PDB file of C-alpha atoms in Angstrom:
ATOM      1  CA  UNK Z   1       0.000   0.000   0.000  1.00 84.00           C
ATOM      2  CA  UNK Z   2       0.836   3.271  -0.659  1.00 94.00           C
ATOM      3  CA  UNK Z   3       0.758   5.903   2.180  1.00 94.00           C
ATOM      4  CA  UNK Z   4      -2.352   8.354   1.963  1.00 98.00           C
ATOM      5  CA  UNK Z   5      -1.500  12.322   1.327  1.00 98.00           C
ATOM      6  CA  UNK Z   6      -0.745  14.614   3.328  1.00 98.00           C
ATOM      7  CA  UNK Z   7      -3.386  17.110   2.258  1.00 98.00           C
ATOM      8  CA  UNK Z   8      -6.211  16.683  -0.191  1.00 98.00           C
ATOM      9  CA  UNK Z   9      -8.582  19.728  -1.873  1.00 98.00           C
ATOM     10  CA  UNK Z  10     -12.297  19.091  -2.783  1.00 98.00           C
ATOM     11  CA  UNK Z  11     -14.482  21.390  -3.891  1.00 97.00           C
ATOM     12  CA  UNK Z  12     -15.518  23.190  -0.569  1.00 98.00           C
ATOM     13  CA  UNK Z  13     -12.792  21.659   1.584  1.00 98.00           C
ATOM     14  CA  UNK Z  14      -8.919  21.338   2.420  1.00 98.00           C
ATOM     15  CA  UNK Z  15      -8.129  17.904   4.271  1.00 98.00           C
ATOM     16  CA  UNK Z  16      -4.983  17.943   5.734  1.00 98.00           C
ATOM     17  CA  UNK Z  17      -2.436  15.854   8.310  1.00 98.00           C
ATOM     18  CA  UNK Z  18      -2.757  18.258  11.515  1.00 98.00           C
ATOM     19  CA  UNK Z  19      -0.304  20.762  12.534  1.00 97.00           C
ATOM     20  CA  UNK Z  20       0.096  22.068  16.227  1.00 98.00           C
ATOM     21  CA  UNK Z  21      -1.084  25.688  14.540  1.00 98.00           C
ATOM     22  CA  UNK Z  22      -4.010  24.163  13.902  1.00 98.00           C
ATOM     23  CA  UNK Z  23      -5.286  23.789  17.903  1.00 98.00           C
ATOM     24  CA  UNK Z  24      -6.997  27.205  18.733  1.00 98.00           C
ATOM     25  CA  UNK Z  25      -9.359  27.099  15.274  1.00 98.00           C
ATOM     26  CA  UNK Z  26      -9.683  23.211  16.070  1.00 98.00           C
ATOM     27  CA  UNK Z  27     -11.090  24.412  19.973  1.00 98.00           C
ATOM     28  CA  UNK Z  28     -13.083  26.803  18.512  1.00 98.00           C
ATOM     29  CA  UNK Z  29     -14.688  24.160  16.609  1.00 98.00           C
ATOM     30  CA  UNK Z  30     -15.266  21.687  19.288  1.00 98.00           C
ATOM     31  CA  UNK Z  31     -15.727  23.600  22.048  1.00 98.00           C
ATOM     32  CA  UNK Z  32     -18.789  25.232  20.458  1.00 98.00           C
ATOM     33  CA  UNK Z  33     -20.342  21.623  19.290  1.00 98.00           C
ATOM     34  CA  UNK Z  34     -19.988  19.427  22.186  1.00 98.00           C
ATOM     35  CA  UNK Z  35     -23.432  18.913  23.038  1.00 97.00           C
ATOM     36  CA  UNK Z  36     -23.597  17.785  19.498  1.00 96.00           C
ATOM     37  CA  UNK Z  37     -20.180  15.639  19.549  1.00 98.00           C
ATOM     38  CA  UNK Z  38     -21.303  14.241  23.415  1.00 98.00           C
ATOM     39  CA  UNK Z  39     -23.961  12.300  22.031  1.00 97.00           C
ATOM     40  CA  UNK Z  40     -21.603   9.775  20.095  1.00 97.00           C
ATOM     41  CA  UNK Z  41     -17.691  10.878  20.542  1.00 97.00           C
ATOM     42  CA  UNK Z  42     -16.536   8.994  23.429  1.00 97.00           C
ATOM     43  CA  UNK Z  43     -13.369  11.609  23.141  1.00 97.00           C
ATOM     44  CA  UNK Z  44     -15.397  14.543  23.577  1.00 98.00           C
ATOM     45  CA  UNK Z  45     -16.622  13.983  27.254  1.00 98.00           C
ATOM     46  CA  UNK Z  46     -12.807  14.844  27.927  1.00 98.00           C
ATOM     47  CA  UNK Z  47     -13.340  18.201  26.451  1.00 98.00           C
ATOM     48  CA  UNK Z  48     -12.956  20.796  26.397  1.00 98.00           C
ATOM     49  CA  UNK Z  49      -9.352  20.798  27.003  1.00 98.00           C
ATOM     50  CA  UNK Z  50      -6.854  23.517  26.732  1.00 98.00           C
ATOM     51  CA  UNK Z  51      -4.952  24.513  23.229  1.00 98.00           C
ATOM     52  CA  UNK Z  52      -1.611  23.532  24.768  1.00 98.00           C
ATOM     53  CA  UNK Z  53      -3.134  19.973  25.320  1.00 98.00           C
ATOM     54  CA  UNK Z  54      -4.391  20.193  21.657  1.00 98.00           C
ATOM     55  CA  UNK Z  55      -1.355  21.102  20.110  1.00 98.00           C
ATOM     56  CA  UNK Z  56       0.531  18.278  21.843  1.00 98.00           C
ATOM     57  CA  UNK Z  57      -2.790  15.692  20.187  1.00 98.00           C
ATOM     58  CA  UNK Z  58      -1.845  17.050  17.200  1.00 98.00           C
ATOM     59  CA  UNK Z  59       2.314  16.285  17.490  1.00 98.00           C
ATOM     60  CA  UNK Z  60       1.134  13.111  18.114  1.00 98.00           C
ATOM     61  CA  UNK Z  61      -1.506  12.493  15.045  1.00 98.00           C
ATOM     62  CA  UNK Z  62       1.503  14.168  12.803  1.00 98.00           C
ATOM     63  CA  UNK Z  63       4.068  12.145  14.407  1.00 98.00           C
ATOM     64  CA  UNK Z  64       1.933   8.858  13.741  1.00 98.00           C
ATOM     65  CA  UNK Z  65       0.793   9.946  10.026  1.00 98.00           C
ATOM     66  CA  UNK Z  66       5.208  10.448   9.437  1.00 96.00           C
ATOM     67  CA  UNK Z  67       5.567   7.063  11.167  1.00 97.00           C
ATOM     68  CA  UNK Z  68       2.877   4.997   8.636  1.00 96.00           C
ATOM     69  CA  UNK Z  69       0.851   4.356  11.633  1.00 97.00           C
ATOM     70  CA  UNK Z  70      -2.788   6.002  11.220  1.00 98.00           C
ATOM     71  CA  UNK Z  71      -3.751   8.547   9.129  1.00 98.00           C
ATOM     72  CA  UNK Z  72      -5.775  11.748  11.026  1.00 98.00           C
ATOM     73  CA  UNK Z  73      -6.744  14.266   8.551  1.00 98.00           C
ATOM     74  CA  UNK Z  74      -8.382  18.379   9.910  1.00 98.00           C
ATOM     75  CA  UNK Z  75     -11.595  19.375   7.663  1.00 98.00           C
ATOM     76  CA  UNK Z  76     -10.935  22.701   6.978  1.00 98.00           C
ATOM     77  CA  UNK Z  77     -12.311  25.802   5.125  1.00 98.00           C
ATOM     78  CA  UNK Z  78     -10.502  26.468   1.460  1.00 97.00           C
ATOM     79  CA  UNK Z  79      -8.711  29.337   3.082  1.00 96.00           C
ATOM     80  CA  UNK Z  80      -7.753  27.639   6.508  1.00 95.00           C
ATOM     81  CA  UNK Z  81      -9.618  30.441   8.362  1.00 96.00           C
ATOM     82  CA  UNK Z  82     -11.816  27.507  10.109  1.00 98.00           C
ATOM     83  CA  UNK Z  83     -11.654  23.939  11.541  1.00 98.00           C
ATOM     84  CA  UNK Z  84     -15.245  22.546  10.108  1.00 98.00           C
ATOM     85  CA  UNK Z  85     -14.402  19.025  11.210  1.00 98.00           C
ATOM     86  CA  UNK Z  86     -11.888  16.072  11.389  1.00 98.00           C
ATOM     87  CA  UNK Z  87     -11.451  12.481   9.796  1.00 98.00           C
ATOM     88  CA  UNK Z  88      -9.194   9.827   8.918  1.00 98.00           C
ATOM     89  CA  UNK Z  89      -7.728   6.800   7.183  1.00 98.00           C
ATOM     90  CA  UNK Z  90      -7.446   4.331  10.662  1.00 98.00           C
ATOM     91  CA  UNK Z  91      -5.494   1.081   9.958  1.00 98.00           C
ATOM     92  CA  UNK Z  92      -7.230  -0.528  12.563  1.00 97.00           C
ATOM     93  CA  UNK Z  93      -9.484  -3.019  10.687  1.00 97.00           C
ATOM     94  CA  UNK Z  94      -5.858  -4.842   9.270  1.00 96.00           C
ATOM     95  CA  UNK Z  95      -4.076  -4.985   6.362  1.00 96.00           C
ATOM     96  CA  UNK Z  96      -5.301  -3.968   3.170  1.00 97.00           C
ATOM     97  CA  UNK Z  97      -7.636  -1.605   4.541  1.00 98.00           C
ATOM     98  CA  UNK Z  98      -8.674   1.012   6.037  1.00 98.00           C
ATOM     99  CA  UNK Z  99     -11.690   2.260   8.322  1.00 98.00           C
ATOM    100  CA  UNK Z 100     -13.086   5.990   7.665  1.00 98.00           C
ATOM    101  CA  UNK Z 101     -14.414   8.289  11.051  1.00 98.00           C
ATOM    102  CA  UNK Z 102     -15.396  11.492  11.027  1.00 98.00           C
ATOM    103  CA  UNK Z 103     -16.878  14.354  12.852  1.00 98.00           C
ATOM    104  CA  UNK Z 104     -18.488  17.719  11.569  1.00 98.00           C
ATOM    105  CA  UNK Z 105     -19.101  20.867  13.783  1.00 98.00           C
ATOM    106  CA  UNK Z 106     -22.757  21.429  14.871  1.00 97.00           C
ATOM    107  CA  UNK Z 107     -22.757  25.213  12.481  1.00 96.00           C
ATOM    108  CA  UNK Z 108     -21.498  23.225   9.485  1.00 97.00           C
ATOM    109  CA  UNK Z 109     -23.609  20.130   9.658  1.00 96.00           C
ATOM    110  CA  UNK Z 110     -26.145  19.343   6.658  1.00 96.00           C
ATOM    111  CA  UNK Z 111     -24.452  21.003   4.199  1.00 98.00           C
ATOM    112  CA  UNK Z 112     -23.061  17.368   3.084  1.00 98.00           C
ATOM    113  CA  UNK Z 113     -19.664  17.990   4.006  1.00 98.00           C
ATOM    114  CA  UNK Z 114     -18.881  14.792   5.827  1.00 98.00           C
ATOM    115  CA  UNK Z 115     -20.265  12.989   2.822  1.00 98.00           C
ATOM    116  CA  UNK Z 116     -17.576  15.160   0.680  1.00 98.00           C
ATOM    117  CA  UNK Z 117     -14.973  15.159   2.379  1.00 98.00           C
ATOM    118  CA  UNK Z 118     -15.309  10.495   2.994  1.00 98.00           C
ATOM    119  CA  UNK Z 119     -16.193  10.287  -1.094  1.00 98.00           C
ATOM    120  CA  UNK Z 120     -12.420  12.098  -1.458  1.00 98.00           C
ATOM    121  CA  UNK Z 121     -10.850   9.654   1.225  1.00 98.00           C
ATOM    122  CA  UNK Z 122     -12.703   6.682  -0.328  1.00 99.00           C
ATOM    123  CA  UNK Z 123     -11.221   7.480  -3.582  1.00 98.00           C
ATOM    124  CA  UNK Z 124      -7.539   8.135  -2.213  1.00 98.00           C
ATOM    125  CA  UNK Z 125      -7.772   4.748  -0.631  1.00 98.00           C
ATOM    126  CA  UNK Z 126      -8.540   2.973  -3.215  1.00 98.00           C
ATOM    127  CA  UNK Z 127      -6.965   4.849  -6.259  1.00 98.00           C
ATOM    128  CA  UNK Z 128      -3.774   5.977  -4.280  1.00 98.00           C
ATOM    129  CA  UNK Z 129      -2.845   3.668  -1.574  1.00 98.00           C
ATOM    130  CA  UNK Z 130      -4.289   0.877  -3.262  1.00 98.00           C
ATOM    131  CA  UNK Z 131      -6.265  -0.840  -1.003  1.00 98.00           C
ATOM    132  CA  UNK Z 132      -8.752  -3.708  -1.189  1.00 98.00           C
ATOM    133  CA  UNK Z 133     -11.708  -2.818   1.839  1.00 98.00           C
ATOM    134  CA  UNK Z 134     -13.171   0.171   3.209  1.00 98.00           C
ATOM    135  CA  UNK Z 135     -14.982   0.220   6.420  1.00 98.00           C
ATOM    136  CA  UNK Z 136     -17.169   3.050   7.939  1.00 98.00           C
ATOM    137  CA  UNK Z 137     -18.318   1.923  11.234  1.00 98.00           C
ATOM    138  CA  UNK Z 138     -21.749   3.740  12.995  1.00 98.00           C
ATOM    139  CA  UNK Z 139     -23.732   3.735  15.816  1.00 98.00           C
ATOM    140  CA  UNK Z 140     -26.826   2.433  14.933  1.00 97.00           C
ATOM    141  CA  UNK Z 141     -29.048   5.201  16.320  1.00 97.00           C
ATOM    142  CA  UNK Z 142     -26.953   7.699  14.684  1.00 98.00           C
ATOM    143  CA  UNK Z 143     -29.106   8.052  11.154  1.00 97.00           C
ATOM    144  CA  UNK Z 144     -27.358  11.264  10.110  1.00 96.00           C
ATOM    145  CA  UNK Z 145     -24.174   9.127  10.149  1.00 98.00           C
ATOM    146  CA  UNK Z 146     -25.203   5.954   8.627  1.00 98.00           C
ATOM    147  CA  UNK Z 147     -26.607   7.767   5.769  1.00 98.00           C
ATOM    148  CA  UNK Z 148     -23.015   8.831   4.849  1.00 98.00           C
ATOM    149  CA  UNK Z 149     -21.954   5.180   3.752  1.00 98.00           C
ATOM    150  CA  UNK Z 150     -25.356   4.629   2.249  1.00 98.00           C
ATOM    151  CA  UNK Z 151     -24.860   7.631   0.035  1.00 98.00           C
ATOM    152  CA  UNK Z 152     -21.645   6.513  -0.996  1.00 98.00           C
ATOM    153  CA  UNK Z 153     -22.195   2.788  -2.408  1.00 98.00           C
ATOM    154  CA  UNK Z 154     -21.142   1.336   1.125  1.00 98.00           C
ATOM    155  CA  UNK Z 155     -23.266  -1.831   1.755  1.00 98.00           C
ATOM    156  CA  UNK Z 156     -24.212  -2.814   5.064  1.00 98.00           C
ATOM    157  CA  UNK Z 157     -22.090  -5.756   5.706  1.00 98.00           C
ATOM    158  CA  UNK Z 158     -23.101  -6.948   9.583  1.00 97.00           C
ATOM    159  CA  UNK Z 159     -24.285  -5.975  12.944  1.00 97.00           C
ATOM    160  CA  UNK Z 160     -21.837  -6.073  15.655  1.00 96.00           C
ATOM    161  CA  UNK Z 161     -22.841  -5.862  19.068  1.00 97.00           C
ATOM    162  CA  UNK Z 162     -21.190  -4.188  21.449  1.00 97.00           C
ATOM    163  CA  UNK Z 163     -17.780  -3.110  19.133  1.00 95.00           C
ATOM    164  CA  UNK Z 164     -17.974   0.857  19.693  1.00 97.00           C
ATOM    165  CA  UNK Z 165     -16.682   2.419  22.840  1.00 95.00           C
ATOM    166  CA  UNK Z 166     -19.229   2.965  25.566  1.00 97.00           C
ATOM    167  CA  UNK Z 167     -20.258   6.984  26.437  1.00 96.00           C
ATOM    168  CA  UNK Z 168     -19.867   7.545  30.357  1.00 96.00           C
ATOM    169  CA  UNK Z 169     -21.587   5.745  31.937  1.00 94.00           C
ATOM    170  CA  UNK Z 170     -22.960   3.631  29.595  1.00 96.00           C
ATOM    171  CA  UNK Z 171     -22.408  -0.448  27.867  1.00 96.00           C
ATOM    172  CA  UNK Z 172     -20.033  -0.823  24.645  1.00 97.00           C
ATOM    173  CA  UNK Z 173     -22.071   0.113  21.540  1.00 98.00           C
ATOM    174  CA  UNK Z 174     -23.909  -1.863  18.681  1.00 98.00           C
ATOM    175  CA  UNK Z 175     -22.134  -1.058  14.920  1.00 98.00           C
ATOM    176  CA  UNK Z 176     -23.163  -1.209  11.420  1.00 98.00           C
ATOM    177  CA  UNK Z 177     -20.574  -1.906   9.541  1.00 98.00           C
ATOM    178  CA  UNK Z 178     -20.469  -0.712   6.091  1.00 98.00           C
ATOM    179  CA  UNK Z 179     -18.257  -1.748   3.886  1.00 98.00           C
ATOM    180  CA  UNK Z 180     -17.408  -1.503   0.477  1.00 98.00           C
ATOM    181  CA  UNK Z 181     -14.255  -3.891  -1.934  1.00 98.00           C
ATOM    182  CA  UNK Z 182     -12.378  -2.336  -4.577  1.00 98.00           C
ATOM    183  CA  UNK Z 183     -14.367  -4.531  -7.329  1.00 98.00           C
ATOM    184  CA  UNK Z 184     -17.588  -2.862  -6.052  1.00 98.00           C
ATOM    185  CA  UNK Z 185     -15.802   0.693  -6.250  1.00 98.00           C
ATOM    186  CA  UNK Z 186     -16.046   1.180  -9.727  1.00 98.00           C
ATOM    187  CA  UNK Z 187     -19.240   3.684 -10.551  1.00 96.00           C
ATOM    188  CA  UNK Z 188     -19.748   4.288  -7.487  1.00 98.00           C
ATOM    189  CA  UNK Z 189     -20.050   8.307  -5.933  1.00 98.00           C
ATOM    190  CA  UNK Z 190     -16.440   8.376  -4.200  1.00 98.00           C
ATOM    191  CA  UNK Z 191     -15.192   7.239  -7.478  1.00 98.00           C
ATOM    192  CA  UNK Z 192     -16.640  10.819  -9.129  1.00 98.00           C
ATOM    193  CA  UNK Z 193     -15.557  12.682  -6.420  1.00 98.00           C
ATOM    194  CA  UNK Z 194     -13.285  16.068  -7.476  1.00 98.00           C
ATOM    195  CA  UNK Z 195     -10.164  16.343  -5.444  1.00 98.00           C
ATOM    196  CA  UNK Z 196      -6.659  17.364  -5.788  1.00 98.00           C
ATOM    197  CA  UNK Z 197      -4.138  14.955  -3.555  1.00 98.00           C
ATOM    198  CA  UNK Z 198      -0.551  16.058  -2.259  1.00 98.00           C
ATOM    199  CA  UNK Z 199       1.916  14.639  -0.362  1.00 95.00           C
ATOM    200  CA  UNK Z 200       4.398  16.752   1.838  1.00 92.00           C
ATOM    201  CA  UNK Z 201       6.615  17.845  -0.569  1.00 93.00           C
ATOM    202  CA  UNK Z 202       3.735  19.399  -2.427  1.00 95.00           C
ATOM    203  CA  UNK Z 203       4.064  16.861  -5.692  1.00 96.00           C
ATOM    204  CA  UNK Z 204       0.303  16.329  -6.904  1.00 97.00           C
ATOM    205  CA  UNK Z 205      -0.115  12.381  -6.900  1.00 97.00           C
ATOM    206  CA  UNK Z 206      -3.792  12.483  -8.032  1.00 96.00           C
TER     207      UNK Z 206
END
């Protein structure tokens, strides 16, 4: 496999590896959408933390993206003026593969960004790094979410019971898991998708 880029342009969006800079517009962001984030994020019942403690999240995500490890992308405005959201390319699921997650800030949501900006990551994957499985993993109640892999071609594939991470207080999570092969890519959405793909040096590679 090849590794993903480091930043990627779509029609209304830059998605980029995070930088340390990006902390205070990436607070801004959360802070003002955690009762939105609260009702599925695990992560953000730790927030809101400080933009030092950001900054240092974000060494680490660039730090693991340089070492191959997982790939942790910022949603951003064209101009980099706002944090709309984050994603990533998580090697979790094994080799071969990756799984997509993402998050949108409660101003930006339904304006089909998250759908956007996991067509572009779906067609890196697959066109760039040359994979051969895609999974998007959902919380069953969360419709607004599941709709995203719908959209995009991704069949369900199975049920899992209790695979996501519980919310405090609470059991470990049903998931859908959608998933889509590179033979079923072909015609789907993601493979339309208009993007621009870089890697650090700033060489286009798609």
């Amino acid at each position: 496999m090849t590794r993903p880029p480091y930043l990627i342009r779509t029609e209304r969006l830059v998605i980029r590896c995070w930088s340390p800079e990006d902390a205070p517009l990436a607070k801004a962001a959360i802070d003002s959408s955690l009762d939105h984030l609260r009702l599925w994020m695990p992560w953000a019942h730790a927030e809101p933390t400080t933009v030092e403690e950001k900054a240092e999240l974000f060494r680490f995500f660039r730090d693991s993206f340089d070492r191959g490890e997982d790939f942790v992308y910022g949603i951003l405005d064209p101009d980099g003026s706002e944090v709309i959201g984050g994603t990533g390319l998580h090697t979790r699921v094994g080799p071969g593969a990756f799984e997509i997650g993402y998050w949108i800030s409660a101003s930006r949501g339904g304006a089909g960004l998250a759908t956007e900006s996991t067509a572009a990551l779906t067609r890196v994957a697959f066109e760039l790094c040359g994979v051969d499985r895609m999974e998007i993993h959902v919380d069953p109640r969360n419709e607004r979410s599941s709709a995203i892999p719908i959209r995009l071609g991704y069949p369900e594939e199975a049920r899992l019971r209790r695979r996501l991470p519980p919310l405090p207080g609470g059991e470990p999570r049903d998931a859908v898991c959608y998933t889509l092969f590179r033979d079923a890519y072909p015609g789907t959405p993601s493979a339309a998708a208009q993007l621009e793909a870089f890697y650090a040096t700033g060489a286009r590679v798609l």
